Short mmCIF file of C-alpha atoms and ligand atoms in Angstrom, two decimals:
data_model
loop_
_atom_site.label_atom_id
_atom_site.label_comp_id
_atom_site.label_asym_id
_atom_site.label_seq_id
_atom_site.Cartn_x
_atom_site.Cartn_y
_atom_site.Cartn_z
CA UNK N 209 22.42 7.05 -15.46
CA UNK N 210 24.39 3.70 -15.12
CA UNK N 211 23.23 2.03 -18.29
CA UNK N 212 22.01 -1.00 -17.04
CA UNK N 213 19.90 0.07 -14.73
CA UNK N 214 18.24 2.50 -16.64
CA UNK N 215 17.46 -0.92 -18.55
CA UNK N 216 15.67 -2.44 -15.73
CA UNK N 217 14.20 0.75 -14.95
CA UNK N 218 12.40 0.68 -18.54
CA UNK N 219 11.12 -2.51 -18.12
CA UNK N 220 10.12 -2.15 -14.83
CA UNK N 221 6.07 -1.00 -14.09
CA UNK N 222 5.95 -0.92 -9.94
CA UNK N 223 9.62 0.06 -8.44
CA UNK N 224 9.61 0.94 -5.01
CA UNK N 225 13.06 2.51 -3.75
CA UNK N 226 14.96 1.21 -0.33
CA UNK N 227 17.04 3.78 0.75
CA UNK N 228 19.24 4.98 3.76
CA UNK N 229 21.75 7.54 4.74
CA UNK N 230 23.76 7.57 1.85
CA UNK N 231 21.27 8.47 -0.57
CA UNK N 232 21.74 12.19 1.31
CA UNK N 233 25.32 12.09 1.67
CA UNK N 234 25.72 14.06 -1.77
CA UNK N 235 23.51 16.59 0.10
CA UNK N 236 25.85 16.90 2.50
CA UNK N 237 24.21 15.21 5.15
CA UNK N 238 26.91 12.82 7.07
CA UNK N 239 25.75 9.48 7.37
CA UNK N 240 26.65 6.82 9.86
CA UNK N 241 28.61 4.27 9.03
CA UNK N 242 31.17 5.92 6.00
CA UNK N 243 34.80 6.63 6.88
CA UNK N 244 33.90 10.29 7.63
CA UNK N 245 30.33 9.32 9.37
CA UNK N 246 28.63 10.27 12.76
CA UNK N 247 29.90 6.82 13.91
CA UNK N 248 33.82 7.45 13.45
CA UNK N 249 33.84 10.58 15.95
CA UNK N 250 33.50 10.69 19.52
CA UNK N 251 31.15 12.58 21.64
CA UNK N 252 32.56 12.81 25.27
CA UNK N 253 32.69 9.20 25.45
CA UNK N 254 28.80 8.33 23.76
CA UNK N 255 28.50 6.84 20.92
CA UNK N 256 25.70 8.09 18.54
CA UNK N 257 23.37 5.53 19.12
CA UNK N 258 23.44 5.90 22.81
CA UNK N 259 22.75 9.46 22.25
CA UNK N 260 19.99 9.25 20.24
CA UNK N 261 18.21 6.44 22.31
CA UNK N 262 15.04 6.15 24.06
CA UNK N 263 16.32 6.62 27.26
CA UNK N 264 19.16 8.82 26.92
CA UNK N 265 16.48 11.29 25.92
CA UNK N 266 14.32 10.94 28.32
CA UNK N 267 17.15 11.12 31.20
CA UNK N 268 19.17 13.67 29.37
CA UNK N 269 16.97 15.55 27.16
CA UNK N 270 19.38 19.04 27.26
CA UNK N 271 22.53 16.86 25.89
CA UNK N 272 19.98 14.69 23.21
CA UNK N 273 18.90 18.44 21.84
CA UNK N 274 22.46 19.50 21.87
CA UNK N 275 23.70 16.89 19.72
CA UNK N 276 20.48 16.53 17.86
CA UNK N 277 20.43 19.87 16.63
CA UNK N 278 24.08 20.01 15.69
CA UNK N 279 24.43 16.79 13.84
CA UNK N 280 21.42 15.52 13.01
CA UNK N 281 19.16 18.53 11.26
CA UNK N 282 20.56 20.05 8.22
CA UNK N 283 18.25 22.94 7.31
CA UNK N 284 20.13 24.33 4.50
CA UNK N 285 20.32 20.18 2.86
CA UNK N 286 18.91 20.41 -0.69
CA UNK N 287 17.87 17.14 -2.73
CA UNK N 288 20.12 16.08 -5.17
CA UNK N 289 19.82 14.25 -8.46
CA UNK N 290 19.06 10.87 -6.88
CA UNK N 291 16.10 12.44 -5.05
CA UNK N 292 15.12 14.26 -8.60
CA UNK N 293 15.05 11.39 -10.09
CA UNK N 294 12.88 9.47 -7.76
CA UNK N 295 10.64 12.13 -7.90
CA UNK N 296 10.66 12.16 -12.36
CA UNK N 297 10.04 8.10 -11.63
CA UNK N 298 7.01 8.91 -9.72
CA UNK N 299 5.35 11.07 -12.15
CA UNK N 300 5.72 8.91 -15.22
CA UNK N 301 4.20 6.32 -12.89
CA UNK N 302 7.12 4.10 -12.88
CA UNK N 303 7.63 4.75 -9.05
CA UNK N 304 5.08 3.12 -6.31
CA UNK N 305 6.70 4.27 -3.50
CA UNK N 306 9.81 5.41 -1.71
CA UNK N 307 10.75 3.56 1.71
CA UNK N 308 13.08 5.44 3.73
CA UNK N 309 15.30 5.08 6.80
CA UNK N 310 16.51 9.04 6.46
CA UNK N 311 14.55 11.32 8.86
CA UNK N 312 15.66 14.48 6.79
CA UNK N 313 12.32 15.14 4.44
CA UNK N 314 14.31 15.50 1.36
CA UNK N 315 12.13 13.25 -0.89
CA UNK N 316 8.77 14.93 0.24
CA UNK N 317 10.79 18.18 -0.36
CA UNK N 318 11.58 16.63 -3.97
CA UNK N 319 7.94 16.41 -4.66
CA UNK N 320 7.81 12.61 -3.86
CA UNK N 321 4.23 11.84 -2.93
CA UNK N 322 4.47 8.06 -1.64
CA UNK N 323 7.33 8.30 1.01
CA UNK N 324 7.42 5.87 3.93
CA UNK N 325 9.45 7.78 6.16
CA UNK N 326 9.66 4.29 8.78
CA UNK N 327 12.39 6.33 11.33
CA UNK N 328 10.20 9.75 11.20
CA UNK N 329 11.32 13.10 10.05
CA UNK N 330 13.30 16.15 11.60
CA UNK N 331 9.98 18.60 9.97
CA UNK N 332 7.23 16.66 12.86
CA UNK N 333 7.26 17.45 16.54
CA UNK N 334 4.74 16.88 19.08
CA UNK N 335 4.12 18.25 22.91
CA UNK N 336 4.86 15.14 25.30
CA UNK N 337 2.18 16.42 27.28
CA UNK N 338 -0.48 18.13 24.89
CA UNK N 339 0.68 16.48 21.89
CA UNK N 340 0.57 20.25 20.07
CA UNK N 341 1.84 20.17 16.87
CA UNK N 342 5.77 22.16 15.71
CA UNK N 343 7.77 22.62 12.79
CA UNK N 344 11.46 21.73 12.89
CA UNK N 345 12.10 25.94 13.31
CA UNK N 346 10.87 25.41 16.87
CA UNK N 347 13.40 22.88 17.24
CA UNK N 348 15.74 24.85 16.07
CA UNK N 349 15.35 28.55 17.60
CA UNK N 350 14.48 27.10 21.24
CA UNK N 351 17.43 27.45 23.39
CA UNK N 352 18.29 24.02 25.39
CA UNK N 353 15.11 21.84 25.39
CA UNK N 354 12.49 22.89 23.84
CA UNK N 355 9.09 23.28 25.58
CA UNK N 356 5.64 23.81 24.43
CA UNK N 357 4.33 27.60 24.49
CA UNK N 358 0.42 25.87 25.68
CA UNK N 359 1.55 23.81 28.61
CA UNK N 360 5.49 23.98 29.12
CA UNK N 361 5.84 20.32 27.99
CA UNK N 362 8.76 19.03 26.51
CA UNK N 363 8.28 18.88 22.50
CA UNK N 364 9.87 15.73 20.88
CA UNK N 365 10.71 15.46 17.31
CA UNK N 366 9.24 12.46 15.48
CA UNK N 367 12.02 10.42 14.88
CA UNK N 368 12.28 6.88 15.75
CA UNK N 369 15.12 6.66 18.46
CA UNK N 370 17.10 3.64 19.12
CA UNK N 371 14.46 1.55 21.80
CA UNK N 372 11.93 2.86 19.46
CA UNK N 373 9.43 0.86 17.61
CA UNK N 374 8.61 2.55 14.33
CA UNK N 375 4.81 3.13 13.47
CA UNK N 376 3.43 0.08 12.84
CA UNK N 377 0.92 1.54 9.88
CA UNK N 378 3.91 3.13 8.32
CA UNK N 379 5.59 -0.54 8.67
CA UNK N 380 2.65 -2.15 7.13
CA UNK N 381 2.48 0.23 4.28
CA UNK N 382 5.91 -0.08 3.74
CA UNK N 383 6.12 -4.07 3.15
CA UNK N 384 2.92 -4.40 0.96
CA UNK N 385 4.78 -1.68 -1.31
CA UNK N 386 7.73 -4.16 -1.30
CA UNK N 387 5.91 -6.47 -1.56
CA UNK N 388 4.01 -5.85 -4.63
CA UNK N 389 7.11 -4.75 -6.39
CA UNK N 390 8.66 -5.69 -9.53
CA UNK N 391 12.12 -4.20 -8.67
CA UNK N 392 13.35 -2.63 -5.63
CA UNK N 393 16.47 -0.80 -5.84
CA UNK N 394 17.69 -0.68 -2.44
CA UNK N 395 20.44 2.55 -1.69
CA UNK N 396 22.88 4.17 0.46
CA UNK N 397 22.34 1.53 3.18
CA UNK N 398 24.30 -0.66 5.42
CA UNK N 399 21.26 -2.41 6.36
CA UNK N 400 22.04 -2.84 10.23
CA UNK N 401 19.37 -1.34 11.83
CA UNK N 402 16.27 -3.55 12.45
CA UNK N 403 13.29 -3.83 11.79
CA UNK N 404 14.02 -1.25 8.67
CA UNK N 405 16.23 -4.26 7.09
CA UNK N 406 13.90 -7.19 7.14
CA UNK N 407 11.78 -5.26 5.16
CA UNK N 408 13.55 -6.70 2.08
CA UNK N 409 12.04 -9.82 2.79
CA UNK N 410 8.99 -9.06 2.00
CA UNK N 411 10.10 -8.76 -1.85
CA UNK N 412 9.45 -11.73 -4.57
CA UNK N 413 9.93 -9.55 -7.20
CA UNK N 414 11.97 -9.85 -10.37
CA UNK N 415 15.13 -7.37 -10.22
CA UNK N 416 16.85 -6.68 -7.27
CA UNK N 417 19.04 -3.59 -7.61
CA UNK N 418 21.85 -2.43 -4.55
CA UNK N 419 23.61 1.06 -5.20
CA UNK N 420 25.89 1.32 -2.56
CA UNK N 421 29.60 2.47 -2.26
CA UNK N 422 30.42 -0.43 -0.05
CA UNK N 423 29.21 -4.39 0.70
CA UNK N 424 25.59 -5.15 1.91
CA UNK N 425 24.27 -8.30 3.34
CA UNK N 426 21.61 -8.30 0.17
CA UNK N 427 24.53 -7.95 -2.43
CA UNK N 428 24.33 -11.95 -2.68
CA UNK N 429 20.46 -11.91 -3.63
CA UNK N 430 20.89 -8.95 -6.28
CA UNK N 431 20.64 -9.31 -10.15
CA UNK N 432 22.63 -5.73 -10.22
CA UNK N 433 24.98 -4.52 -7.68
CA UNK N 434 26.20 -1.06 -8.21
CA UNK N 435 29.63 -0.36 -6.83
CA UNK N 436 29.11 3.48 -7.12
CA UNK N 437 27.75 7.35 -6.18
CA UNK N 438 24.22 6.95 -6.12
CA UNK N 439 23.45 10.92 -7.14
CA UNK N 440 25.95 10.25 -9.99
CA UNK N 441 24.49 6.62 -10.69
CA UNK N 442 20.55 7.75 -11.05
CA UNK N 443 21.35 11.05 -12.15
CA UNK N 444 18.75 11.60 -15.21
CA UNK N 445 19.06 14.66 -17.96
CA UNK N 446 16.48 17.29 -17.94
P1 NAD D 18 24.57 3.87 7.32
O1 NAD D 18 25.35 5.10 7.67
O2 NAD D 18 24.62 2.72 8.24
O3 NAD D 18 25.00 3.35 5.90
C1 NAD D 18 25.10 4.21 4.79
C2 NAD D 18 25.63 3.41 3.61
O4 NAD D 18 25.59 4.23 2.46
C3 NAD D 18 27.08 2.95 3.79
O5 NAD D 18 27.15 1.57 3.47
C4 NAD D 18 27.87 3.82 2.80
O6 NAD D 18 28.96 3.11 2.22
C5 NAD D 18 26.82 4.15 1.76
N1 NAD D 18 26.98 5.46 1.11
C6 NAD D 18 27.15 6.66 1.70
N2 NAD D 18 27.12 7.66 0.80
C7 NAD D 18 26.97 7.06 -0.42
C8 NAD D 18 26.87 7.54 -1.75
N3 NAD D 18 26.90 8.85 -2.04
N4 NAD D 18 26.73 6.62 -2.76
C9 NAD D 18 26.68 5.29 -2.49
N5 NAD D 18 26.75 4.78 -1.25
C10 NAD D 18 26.88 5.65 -0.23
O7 NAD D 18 23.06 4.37 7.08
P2 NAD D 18 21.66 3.60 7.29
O8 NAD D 18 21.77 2.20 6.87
O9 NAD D 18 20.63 4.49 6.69
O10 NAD D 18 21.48 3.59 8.88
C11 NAD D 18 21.65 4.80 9.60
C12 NAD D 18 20.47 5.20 10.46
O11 NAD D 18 20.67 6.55 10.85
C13 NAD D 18 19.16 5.18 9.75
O12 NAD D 18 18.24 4.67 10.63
C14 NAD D 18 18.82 6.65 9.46
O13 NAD D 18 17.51 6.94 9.91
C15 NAD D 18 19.71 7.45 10.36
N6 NAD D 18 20.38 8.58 9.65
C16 NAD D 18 19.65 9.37 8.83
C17 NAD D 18 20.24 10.39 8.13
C18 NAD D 18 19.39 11.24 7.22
O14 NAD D 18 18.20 11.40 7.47
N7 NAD D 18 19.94 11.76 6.12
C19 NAD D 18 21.61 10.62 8.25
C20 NAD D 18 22.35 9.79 9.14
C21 NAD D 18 21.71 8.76 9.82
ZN1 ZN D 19 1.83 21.19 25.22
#
């Protein structure tokens, strides 16, 4: 682990972790906004975030599934060392809780106990109509859009889509974790999708730690910025 933060981590009692896409890149998960990220391709015309917006799936639910199943679920995705170590964090009671923008379940999968998952995950889907309850295989094996076996309603996966507002309890949660914190390391994020990156405001904490391969707007305000791989950066020996 980059020796300086395993410094802060020592003296640290209540962490909570930040984190976006990146922190599942090394899982092989694409994220967004890196050179070879869902936004540098081009999708008949769409961009991403028109895809995966409110209305797009509501008007074109076929094409949302299409794309959603191809390049935003990643079955096979194991955690990697960053998620490991979260979860090692958590158990020596180091960790308070885990905010995340990723909708991909690895740090429940980990064995990560307090995750604020504030865009949703892939593993949740509902009925539209009688709000049934699937796992992310029915998402998966259905063939175009996938409708409820009860009532032949259209089952949505809990994600937050652009023209979405996230939960607000999971939002609440979320902040008073921050904001109780005496470091928040905040990860693999480029910290452009709102409300997920005011969140940081809520923290008056003493060490503000940024892993990420490229700038972020909350660089300036950090006591550590880490120019680096994040799996290779927190990775911990067993
Ligand atoms: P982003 O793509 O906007 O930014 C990712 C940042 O992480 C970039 O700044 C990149 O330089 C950095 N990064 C990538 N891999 C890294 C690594 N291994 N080490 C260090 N830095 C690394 O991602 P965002 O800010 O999370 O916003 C994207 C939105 O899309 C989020 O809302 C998220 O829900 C969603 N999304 C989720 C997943 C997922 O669940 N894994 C994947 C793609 C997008
Ligand atoms: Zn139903």
């Amino acid at each position: 682990m980059h020796s300086e933060l395993a410094g802060i981590v020592q003296r640290s009692r209540r962490i909570v972790f930040f984190g976006g896409a990146g922190v599942s890149t090394e899982s092989g998960i694409p994220d967004f906004r890196s050179a070879g990220g869902l936004y540098a391709r081009e999708y008949g015309g769409l961009t991403p975030e028109m895809i995966l917006s409110k209305s797009f799936f509501y008007l074109h639910p076929e094409q949302f599934f299409d794309f959603y199943r191809k390049h935003m679920v990643f079955p096979d995705a194991c955690p990697n060392a960053a998620h490991e170590t979260l979860c090692r964090w958590e158990q020596e009671d180091k960790l308070r809780g885990i905010v995340t923008q990723n909708i991909d379940g690895l740090h429940k999968r980990a064995g990560n106990k307090r995750v604020y998952e504030i865009h949703g995950t892939v593993h949740e889907n509902f009925c539209l109509d009688c709000n049934a309850f699937f796992p992310l295989k029915t998402i998966m094996e259905a063939q175009g859009i996938p409708r409820c076996p009860h009532c032949g309603g259209v089952i949505k996966p809990s994600v937050v889509l652009y023209g979405e507002a996230p939960d607000k309890y999971v939002c609440i949660g979320a902040r008073r974790e921050i904001s109780q914190a005496d470091t928040l390391i905040v990860a693999g994020t480029s910290l452009s999708v709102e409300p997920a990156a005011s969140f940081l405001d809520s923290f008056s904490g003493k060490n503000l730690v940024v892993i990420n391969r490229t700038p972020t707007p909350a660089d300036r305000k950090a006591n550590l910025v880490i120019r680096g791989n994040i799996a290779e950066e927190m990775k911990t020996e067993s």
